[in-house]
mmCIF file of C-alpha atoms in Angstrom:
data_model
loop_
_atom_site.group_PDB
_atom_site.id
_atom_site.type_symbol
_atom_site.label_atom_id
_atom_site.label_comp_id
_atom_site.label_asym_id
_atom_site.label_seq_id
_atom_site.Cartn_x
_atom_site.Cartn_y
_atom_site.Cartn_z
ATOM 1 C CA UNK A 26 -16.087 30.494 -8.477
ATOM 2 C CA UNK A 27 -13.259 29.350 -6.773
ATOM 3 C CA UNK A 28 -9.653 30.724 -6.871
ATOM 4 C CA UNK A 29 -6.211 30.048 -5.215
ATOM 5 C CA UNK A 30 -2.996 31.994 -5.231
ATOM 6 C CA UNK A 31 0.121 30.706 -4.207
ATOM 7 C CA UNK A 32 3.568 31.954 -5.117
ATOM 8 C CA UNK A 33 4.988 29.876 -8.486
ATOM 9 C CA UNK A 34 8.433 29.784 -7.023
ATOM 10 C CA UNK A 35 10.394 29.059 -4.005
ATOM 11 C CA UNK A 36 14.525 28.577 -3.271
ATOM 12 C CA UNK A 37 16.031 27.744 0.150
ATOM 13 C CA UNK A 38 19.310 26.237 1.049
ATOM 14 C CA UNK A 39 19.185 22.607 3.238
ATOM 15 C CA UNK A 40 18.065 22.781 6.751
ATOM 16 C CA UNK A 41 16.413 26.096 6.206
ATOM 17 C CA UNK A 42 12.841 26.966 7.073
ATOM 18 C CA UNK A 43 10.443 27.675 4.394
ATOM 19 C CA UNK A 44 6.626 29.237 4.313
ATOM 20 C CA UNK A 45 4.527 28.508 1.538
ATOM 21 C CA UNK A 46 1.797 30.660 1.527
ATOM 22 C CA UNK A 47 -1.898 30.160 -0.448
ATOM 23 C CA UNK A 48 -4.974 32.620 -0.627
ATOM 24 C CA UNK A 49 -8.022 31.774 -1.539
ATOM 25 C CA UNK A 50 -11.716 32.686 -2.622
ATOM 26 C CA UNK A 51 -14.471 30.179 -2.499
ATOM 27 C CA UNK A 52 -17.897 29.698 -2.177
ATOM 28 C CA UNK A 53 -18.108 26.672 -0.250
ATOM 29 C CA UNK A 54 -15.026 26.084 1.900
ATOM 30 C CA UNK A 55 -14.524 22.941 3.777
ATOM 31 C CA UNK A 56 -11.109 22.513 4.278
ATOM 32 C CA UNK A 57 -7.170 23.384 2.941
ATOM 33 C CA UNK A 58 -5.500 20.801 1.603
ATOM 34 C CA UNK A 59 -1.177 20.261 1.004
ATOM 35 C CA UNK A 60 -0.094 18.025 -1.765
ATOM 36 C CA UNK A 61 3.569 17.313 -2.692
ATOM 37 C CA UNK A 62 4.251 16.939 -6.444
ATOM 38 C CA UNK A 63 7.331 15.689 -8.221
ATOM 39 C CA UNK A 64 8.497 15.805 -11.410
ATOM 40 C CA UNK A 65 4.633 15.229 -12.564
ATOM 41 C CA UNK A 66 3.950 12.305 -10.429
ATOM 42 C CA UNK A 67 1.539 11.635 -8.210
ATOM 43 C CA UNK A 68 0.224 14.195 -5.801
ATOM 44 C CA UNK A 69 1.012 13.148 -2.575
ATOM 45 C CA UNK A 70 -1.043 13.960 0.860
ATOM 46 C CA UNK A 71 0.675 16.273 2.970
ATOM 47 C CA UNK A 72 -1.533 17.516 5.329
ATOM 48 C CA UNK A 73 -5.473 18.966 5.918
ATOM 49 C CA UNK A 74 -6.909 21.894 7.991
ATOM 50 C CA UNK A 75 -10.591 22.023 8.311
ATOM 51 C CA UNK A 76 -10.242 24.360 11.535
ATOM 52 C CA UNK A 77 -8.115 27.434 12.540
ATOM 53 C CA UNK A 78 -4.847 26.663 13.605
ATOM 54 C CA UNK A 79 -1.677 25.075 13.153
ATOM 55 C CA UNK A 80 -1.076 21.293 12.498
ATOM 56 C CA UNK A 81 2.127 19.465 12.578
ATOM 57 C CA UNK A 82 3.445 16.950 10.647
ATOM 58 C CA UNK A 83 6.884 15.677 11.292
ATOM 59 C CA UNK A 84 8.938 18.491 9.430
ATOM 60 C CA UNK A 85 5.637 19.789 7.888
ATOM 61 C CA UNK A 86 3.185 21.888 9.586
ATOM 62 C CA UNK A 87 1.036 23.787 8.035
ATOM 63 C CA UNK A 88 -1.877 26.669 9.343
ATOM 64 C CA UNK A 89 -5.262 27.878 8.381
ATOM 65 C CA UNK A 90 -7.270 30.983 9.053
ATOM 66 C CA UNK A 91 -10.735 30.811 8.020
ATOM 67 C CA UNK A 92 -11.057 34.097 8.661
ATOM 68 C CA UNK A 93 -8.481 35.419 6.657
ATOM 69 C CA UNK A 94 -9.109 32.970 3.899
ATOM 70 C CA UNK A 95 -5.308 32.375 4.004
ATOM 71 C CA UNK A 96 -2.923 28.970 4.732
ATOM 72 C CA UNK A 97 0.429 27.767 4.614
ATOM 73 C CA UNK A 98 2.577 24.917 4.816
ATOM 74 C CA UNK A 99 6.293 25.164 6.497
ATOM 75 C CA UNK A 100 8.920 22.907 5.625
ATOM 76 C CA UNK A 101 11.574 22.985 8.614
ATOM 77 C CA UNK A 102 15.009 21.185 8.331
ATOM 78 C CA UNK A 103 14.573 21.654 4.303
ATOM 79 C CA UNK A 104 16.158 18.391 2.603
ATOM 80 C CA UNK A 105 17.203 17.973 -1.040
ATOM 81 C CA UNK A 106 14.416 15.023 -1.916
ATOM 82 C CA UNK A 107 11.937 18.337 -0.886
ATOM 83 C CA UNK A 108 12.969 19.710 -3.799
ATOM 84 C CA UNK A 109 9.420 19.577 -6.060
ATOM 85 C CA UNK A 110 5.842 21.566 -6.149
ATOM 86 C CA UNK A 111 3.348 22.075 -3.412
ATOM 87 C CA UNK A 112 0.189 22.681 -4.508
ATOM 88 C CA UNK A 113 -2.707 24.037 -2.091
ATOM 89 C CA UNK A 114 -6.279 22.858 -2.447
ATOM 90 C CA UNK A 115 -9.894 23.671 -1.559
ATOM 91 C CA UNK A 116 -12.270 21.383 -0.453
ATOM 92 C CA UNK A 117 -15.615 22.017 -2.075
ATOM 93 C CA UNK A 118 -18.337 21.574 0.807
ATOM 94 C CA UNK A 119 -21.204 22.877 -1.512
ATOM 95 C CA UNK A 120 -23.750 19.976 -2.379
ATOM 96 C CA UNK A 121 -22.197 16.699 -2.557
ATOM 97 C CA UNK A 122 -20.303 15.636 0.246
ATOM 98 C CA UNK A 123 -17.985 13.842 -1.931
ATOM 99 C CA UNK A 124 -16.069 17.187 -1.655
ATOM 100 C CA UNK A 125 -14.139 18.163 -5.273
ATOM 101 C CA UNK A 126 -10.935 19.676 -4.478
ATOM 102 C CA UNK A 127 -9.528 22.997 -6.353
ATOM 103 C CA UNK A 128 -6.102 23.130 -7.154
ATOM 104 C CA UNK A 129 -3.477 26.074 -6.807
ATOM 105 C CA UNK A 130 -0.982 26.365 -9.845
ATOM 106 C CA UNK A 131 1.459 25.294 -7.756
ATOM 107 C CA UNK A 132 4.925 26.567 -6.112
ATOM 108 C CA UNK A 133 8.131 24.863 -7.197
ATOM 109 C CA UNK A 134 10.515 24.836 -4.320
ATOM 110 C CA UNK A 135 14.186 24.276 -5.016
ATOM 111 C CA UNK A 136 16.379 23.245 -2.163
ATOM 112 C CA UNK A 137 20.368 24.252 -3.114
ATOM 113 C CA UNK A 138 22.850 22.483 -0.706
ATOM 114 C CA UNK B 24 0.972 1.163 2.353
ATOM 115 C CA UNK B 25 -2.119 0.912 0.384
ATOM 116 C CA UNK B 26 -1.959 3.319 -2.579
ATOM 117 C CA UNK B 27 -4.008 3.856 -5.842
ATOM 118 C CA UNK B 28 -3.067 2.188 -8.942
ATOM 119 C CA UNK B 29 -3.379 3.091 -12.432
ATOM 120 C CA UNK B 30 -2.426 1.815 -15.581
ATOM 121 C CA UNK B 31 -1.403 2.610 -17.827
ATOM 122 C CA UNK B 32 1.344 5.120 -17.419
ATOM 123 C CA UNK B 33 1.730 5.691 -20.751
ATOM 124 C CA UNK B 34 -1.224 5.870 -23.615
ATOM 125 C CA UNK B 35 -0.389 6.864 -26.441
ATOM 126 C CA UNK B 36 -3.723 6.748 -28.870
ATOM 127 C CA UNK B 37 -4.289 8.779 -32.488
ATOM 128 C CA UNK B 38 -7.099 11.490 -32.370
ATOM 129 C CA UNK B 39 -10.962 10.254 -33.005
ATOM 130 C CA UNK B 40 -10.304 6.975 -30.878
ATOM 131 C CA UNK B 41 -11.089 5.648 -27.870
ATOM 132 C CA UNK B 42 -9.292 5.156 -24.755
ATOM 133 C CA UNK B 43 -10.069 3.548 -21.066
ATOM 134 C CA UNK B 44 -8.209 4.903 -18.770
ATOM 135 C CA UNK B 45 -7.780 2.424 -15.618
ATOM 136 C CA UNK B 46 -7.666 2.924 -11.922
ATOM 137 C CA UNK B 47 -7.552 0.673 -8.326
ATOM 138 C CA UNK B 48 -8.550 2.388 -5.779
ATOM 139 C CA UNK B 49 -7.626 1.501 -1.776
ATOM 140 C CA UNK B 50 -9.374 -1.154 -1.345
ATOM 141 C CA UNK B 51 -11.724 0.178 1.845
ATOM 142 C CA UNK B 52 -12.415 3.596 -0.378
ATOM 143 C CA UNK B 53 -15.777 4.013 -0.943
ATOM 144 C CA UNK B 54 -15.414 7.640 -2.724
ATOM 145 C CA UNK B 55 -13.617 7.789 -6.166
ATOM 146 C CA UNK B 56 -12.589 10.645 -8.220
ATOM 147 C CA UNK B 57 -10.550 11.631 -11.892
ATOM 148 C CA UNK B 58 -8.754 14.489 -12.408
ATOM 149 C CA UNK B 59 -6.327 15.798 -14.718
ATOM 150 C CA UNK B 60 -3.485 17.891 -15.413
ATOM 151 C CA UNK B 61 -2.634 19.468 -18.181
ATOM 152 C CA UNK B 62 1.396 19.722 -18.672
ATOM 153 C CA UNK B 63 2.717 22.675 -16.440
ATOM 154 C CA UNK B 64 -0.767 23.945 -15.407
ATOM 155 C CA UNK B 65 -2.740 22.834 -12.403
ATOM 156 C CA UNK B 66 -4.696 19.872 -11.546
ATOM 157 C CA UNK B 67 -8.369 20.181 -12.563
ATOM 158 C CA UNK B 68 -11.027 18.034 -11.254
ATOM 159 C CA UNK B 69 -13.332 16.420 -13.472
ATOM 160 C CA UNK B 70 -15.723 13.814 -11.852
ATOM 161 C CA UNK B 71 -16.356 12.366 -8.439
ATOM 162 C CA UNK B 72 -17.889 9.068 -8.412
ATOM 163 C CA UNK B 73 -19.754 7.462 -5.395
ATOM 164 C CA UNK B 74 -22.582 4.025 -4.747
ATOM 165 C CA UNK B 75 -22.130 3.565 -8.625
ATOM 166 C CA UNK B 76 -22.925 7.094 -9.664
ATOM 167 C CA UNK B 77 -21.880 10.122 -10.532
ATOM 168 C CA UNK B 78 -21.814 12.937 -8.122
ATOM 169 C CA UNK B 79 -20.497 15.629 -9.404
ATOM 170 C CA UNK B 80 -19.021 16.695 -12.972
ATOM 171 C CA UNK B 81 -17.126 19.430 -14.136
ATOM 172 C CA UNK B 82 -17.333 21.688 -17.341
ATOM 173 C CA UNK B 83 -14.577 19.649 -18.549
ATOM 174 C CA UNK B 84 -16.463 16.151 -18.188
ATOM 175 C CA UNK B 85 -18.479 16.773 -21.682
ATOM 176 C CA UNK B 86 -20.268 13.837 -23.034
ATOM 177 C CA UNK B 87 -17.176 12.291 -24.686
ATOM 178 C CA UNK B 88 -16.244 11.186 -20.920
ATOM 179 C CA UNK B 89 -17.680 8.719 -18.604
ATOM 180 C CA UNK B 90 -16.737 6.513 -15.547
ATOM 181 C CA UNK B 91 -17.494 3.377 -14.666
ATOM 182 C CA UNK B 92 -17.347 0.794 -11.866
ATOM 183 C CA UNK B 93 -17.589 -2.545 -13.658
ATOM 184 C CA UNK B 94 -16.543 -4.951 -10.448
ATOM 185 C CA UNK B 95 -15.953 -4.328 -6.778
ATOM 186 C CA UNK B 96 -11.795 -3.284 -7.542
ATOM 187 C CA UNK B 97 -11.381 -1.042 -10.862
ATOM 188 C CA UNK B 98 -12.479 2.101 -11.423
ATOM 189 C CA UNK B 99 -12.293 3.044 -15.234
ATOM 190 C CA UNK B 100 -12.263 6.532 -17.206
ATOM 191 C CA UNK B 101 -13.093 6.424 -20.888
ATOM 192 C CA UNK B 102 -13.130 9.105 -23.534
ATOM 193 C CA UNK B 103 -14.897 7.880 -26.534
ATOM 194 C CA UNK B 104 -13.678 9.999 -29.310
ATOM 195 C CA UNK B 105 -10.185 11.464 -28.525
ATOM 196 C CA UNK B 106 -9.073 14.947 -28.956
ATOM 197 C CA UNK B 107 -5.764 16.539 -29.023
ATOM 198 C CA UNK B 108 -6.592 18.678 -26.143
ATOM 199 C CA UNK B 109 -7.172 15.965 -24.091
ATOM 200 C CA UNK B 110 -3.592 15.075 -23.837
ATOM 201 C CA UNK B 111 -2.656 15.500 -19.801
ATOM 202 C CA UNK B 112 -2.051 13.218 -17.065
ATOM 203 C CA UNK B 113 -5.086 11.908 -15.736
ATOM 204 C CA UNK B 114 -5.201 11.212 -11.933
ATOM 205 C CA UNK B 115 -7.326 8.494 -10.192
ATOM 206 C CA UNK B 116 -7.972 9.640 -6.261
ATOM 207 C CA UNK B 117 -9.957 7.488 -3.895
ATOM 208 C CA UNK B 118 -11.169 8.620 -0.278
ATOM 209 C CA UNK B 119 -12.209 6.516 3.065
ATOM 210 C CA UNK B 120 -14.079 7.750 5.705
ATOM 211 C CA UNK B 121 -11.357 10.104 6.461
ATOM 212 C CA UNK B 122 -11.731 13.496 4.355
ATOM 213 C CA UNK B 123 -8.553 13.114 2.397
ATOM 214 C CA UNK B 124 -8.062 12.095 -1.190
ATOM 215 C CA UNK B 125 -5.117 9.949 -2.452
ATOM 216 C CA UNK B 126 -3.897 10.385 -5.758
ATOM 217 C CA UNK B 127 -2.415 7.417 -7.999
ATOM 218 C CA UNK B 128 0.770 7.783 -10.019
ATOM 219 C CA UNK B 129 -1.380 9.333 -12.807
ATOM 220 C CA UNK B 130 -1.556 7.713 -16.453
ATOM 221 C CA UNK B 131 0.150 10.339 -19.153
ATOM 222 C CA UNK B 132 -2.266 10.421 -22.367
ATOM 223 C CA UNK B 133 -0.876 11.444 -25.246
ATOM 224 C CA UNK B 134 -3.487 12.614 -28.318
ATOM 225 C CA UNK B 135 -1.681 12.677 -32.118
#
Protein backbone atom coordinates (compact mmCIF):
# COMPACT_ATOMS: atom_id res chain seq x y z
CA UNK A 1 0.00 0.00 0.00
CA UNK A 2 0.95 3.36 0.05
CA UNK A 3 1.84 5.58 3.08
CA UNK A 4 3.04 9.20 3.81
CA UNK A 5 4.30 10.83 6.96
CA UNK A 6 4.62 14.31 7.41
CA UNK A 7 4.76 16.24 10.65
CA UNK A 8 0.89 17.50 11.72
CA UNK A 9 2.26 20.77 12.94
CA UNK A 10 4.47 23.58 12.13
CA UNK A 11 5.06 27.40 13.84
CA UNK A 12 7.52 30.01 12.50
CA UNK A 13 7.63 33.70 12.96
CA UNK A 14 7.42 36.05 9.43
CA UNK A 15 10.36 36.03 7.21
CA UNK A 16 11.65 32.86 8.71
CA UNK A 17 12.65 29.75 6.81
CA UNK A 18 10.68 26.68 7.19
CA UNK A 19 11.25 22.75 6.06
CA UNK A 20 8.42 20.63 5.72
CA UNK A 21 9.45 17.31 5.57
CA UNK A 22 7.31 14.00 4.07
CA UNK A 23 8.35 10.19 4.01
CA UNK A 24 6.94 7.88 2.14
CA UNK A 25 6.33 4.10 1.14
CA UNK A 26 4.88 3.15 -2.16
CA UNK A 27 4.68 0.69 -4.61
CA UNK A 28 4.58 2.59 -7.66
CA UNK A 29 6.22 6.01 -7.31
CA UNK A 30 6.06 8.53 -10.00
CA UNK A 31 6.44 11.68 -8.56
CA UNK A 32 6.05 14.07 -5.07
CA UNK A 33 3.60 16.37 -5.17
CA UNK A 34 3.06 20.00 -2.75
CA UNK A 35 -0.41 21.24 -2.27
CA UNK A 36 -1.36 24.32 -0.18
CA UNK A 37 -4.64 24.02 1.77
CA UNK A 38 -6.63 26.66 3.58
CA UNK A 39 -9.14 26.66 5.86
CA UNK A 40 -10.65 23.48 3.82
CA UNK A 41 -10.54 25.00 0.46
CA UNK A 42 -9.21 23.99 -2.44
CA UNK A 43 -5.87 22.30 -2.67
CA UNK A 44 -3.73 24.38 -4.46
CA UNK A 45 -0.55 23.25 -6.77
CA UNK A 46 2.59 24.08 -5.27
CA UNK A 47 5.11 22.31 -6.86
CA UNK A 48 6.17 18.53 -8.45
CA UNK A 49 9.43 16.46 -8.35
CA UNK A 50 9.55 13.48 -10.53
CA UNK A 51 13.54 13.49 -10.35
CA UNK A 52 16.21 13.95 -7.58
CA UNK A 53 16.85 17.30 -6.72
CA UNK A 54 15.78 20.57 -5.73
CA UNK A 55 13.18 22.79 -7.56
CA UNK A 56 12.42 26.34 -6.97
CA UNK A 57 9.50 28.15 -6.93
CA UNK A 58 9.53 31.78 -6.11
CA UNK A 59 9.67 31.51 -2.17
CA UNK A 60 8.91 27.73 -2.47
CA UNK A 61 11.34 25.14 -3.31
CA UNK A 62 10.98 21.99 -2.55
CA UNK A 63 13.50 18.53 -2.95
CA UNK A 64 13.17 14.88 -3.64
CA UNK A 65 15.33 11.86 -3.07
CA UNK A 66 14.18 8.83 -4.67
CA UNK A 67 16.51 7.09 -3.00
CA UNK A 68 15.74 7.96 0.32
CA UNK A 69 12.05 7.91 -0.32
CA UNK A 70 12.03 11.34 1.42
CA UNK A 71 10.89 15.22 0.19
CA UNK A 72 10.32 18.53 1.38
CA UNK A 73 9.03 21.78 0.64
CA UNK A 74 10.78 25.15 2.13
CA UNK A 75 8.96 28.19 2.57
CA UNK A 76 11.64 31.16 2.71
CA UNK A 77 10.61 34.79 3.63
CA UNK A 78 7.50 33.07 5.64
CA UNK A 79 4.37 35.53 5.22
CA UNK A 80 1.18 35.58 7.30
CA UNK A 81 -1.35 34.55 4.17
CA UNK A 82 1.20 31.14 4.43
CA UNK A 83 -0.39 30.47 7.34
CA UNK A 84 -2.55 27.01 6.30
CA UNK A 85 -1.73 23.06 5.60
CA UNK A 86 0.67 21.53 3.18
CA UNK A 87 -0.09 18.34 2.29
CA UNK A 88 2.50 15.97 0.35
CA UNK A 89 1.34 13.56 -2.31
CA UNK A 90 2.32 10.44 -4.28
CA UNK A 91 1.82 9.97 -7.69
CA UNK A 92 0.63 6.47 -8.42
CA UNK A 93 2.62 5.28 -11.67
CA UNK A 94 1.25 1.63 -11.34
CA UNK A 95 -1.23 0.78 -14.30
CA UNK A 96 -3.11 3.65 -15.48
CA UNK A 97 -1.26 6.52 -16.45
CA UNK A 98 -3.93 8.71 -15.25
CA UNK A 99 -1.73 8.66 -12.07
CA UNK A 100 -4.07 8.72 -8.57
CA UNK A 101 -2.39 10.80 -6.11
CA UNK A 102 -2.01 9.74 -2.20
CA UNK A 103 -2.40 12.24 0.25
CA UNK A 104 -0.33 12.99 3.53
CA UNK A 105 -2.54 14.03 6.63
CA UNK A 106 -1.25 17.15 6.32
CA UNK A 107 1.02 19.79 8.36
CA UNK A 108 -0.64 22.96 9.60
CA UNK A 109 1.87 25.73 9.57
CA UNK A 110 1.20 28.81 11.64
CA UNK A 111 3.13 31.92 10.85
CA UNK A 112 3.13 34.40 14.27
CA UNK A 113 4.29 38.00 13.36
CA UNK B 1 -6.30 31.79 -14.78
CA UNK B 2 -8.25 28.84 -15.77
CA UNK B 3 -9.36 26.92 -12.66
CA UNK B 4 -11.89 24.07 -11.91
CA UNK B 5 -15.34 24.81 -10.97
CA UNK B 6 -17.75 23.12 -8.87
CA UNK B 7 -21.01 23.66 -7.64
CA UNK B 8 -22.37 23.46 -5.45
CA UNK B 9 -20.48 24.54 -2.41
CA UNK B 10 -22.90 23.64 -0.20
CA UNK B 11 -25.36 20.33 -0.40
CA UNK B 12 -27.10 19.72 2.10
CA UNK B 13 -29.37 16.37 1.28
CA UNK B 14 -31.28 13.87 4.04
CA UNK B 15 -29.84 10.24 4.16
CA UNK B 16 -31.28 7.53 1.43
CA UNK B 17 -31.30 10.33 -1.39
CA UNK B 18 -29.59 11.20 -4.17
CA UNK B 19 -27.17 13.79 -4.96
CA UNK B 20 -25.05 15.01 -8.25
CA UNK B 21 -22.28 16.48 -7.39
CA UNK B 22 -21.02 18.97 -10.30
CA UNK B 23 -17.67 19.85 -11.69
CA UNK B 24 -15.93 22.09 -14.85
CA UNK B 25 -12.92 21.12 -15.52
CA UNK B 26 -10.04 23.45 -17.51
CA UNK B 27 -11.26 23.48 -20.47
CA UNK B 28 -8.01 21.79 -22.49
CA UNK B 29 -8.00 18.87 -19.55
CA UNK B 30 -8.44 15.76 -20.94
CA UNK B 31 -7.88 13.72 -17.48
CA UNK B 32 -10.54 14.15 -14.68
CA UNK B 33 -10.60 12.96 -11.22
CA UNK B 34 -12.98 13.10 -7.62
CA UNK B 35 -11.72 12.97 -4.45
CA UNK B 36 -12.76 13.64 -1.07
CA UNK B 37 -12.01 14.71 2.28
CA UNK B 38 -13.38 13.83 5.15
CA UNK B 39 -13.41 16.85 7.87
CA UNK B 40 -9.84 17.06 9.50
CA UNK B 41 -8.48 13.86 7.84
CA UNK B 42 -6.72 13.66 4.52
CA UNK B 43 -7.77 13.80 1.02
CA UNK B 44 -8.66 10.37 -0.39
CA UNK B 45 -8.92 9.65 -3.97
CA UNK B 46 -11.80 7.96 -5.29
CA UNK B 47 -12.04 7.79 -9.17
CA UNK B 48 -10.05 8.96 -12.14
CA UNK B 49 -11.95 9.39 -15.21
CA UNK B 50 -10.45 9.52 -18.80
CA UNK B 51 -11.98 9.14 -23.01
CA UNK B 52 -15.43 8.65 -21.18
CA UNK B 53 -14.38 5.92 -18.81
CA UNK B 54 -13.36 5.00 -15.79
CA UNK B 55 -9.79 4.31 -15.06
CA UNK B 56 -9.28 3.66 -11.90
CA UNK B 57 -11.56 3.32 -8.63
CA UNK B 58 -10.90 3.16 -5.17
CA UNK B 59 -12.32 0.95 -2.25
CA UNK B 60 -14.29 3.89 -1.43
CA UNK B 61 -16.04 4.22 -5.00
CA UNK B 62 -18.71 1.28 -4.06
CA UNK B 63 -21.57 0.93 -6.37
CA UNK B 64 -23.62 3.77 -4.82
CA UNK B 65 -21.05 6.15 -6.83
CA UNK B 66 -20.59 6.87 -10.40
CA UNK B 67 -19.22 9.61 -12.79
CA UNK B 68 -20.27 10.83 -15.72
CA UNK B 69 -19.38 13.04 -18.70
CA UNK B 70 -22.73 14.03 -20.18
CA UNK B 71 -21.34 17.00 -22.71
CA UNK B 72 -17.92 18.20 -23.73
CA UNK B 73 -17.73 20.85 -20.28
CA UNK B 74 -19.21 19.12 -16.96
CA UNK B 75 -18.00 16.48 -15.25
CA UNK B 76 -20.62 15.08 -12.68
CA UNK B 77 -20.32 12.79 -9.40
CA UNK B 78 -23.48 11.13 -8.18
CA UNK B 79 -24.19 9.00 -5.15
CA UNK B 80 -27.47 7.34 -5.53
CA UNK B 81 -28.52 6.48 -2.09
CA UNK B 82 -26.85 8.81 0.51
CA UNK B 83 -25.21 7.84 3.66
CA UNK B 84 -24.18 9.71 6.65
CA UNK B 85 -20.66 8.76 6.19
CA UNK B 86 -20.49 10.24 3.08
CA UNK B 87 -20.57 13.68 4.43
CA UNK B 88 -16.93 15.36 3.30
CA UNK B 89 -15.89 17.78 0.82
CA UNK B 90 -15.69 16.34 -2.44
CA UNK B 91 -12.93 17.66 -4.80
CA UNK B 92 -13.12 17.79 -8.65
CA UNK B 93 -9.26 17.79 -10.17
CA UNK B 94 -8.61 17.92 -13.87
CA UNK B 95 -5.05 17.38 -15.57
CA UNK B 96 -3.51 18.53 -19.17
CA UNK B 97 -0.75 17.12 -20.71
CA UNK B 98 1.35 18.36 -17.95
CA UNK B 99 1.46 15.75 -14.91
CA UNK B 100 -0.19 17.99 -12.39
CA UNK B 101 -3.70 17.90 -11.05
CA UNK B 102 -5.76 21.03 -10.16
CA UNK B 103 -8.19 20.88 -7.57
CA UNK B 104 -11.61 22.96 -7.60
CA UNK B 105 -12.90 24.80 -4.55
CA UNK B 106 -14.47 21.49 -3.42
CA UNK B 107 -18.41 21.14 -2.83
CA UNK B 108 -19.09 20.44 1.19
CA UNK B 109 -21.85 17.53 1.41
CA UNK B 110 -23.59 17.34 4.27
CA UNK B 111 -25.65 13.75 5.02
CA UNK B 112 -28.66 14.13 7.94
Amino acid sequence: GQSLEQPSEVTAVEGAIVQINCTYQTSGFYGLSWYQQHDGGAPTFLSYNALDGLEETGRFSSFLSRSDSYGYLLLQELQMKDSASYFCAVRDGRGSTLGRLYFGRGTQLTVWP
Amino acid sequence: EPEVTQTPSHQVTQMGQEVILRCVPISNHLYFYWYRQILGQKVEFLVSFYNNEISEKSEIFDDQFSVERPDGSNFTLKIRSTKLEDSAMYFCASRGLADIQYFGAGTRLSVL
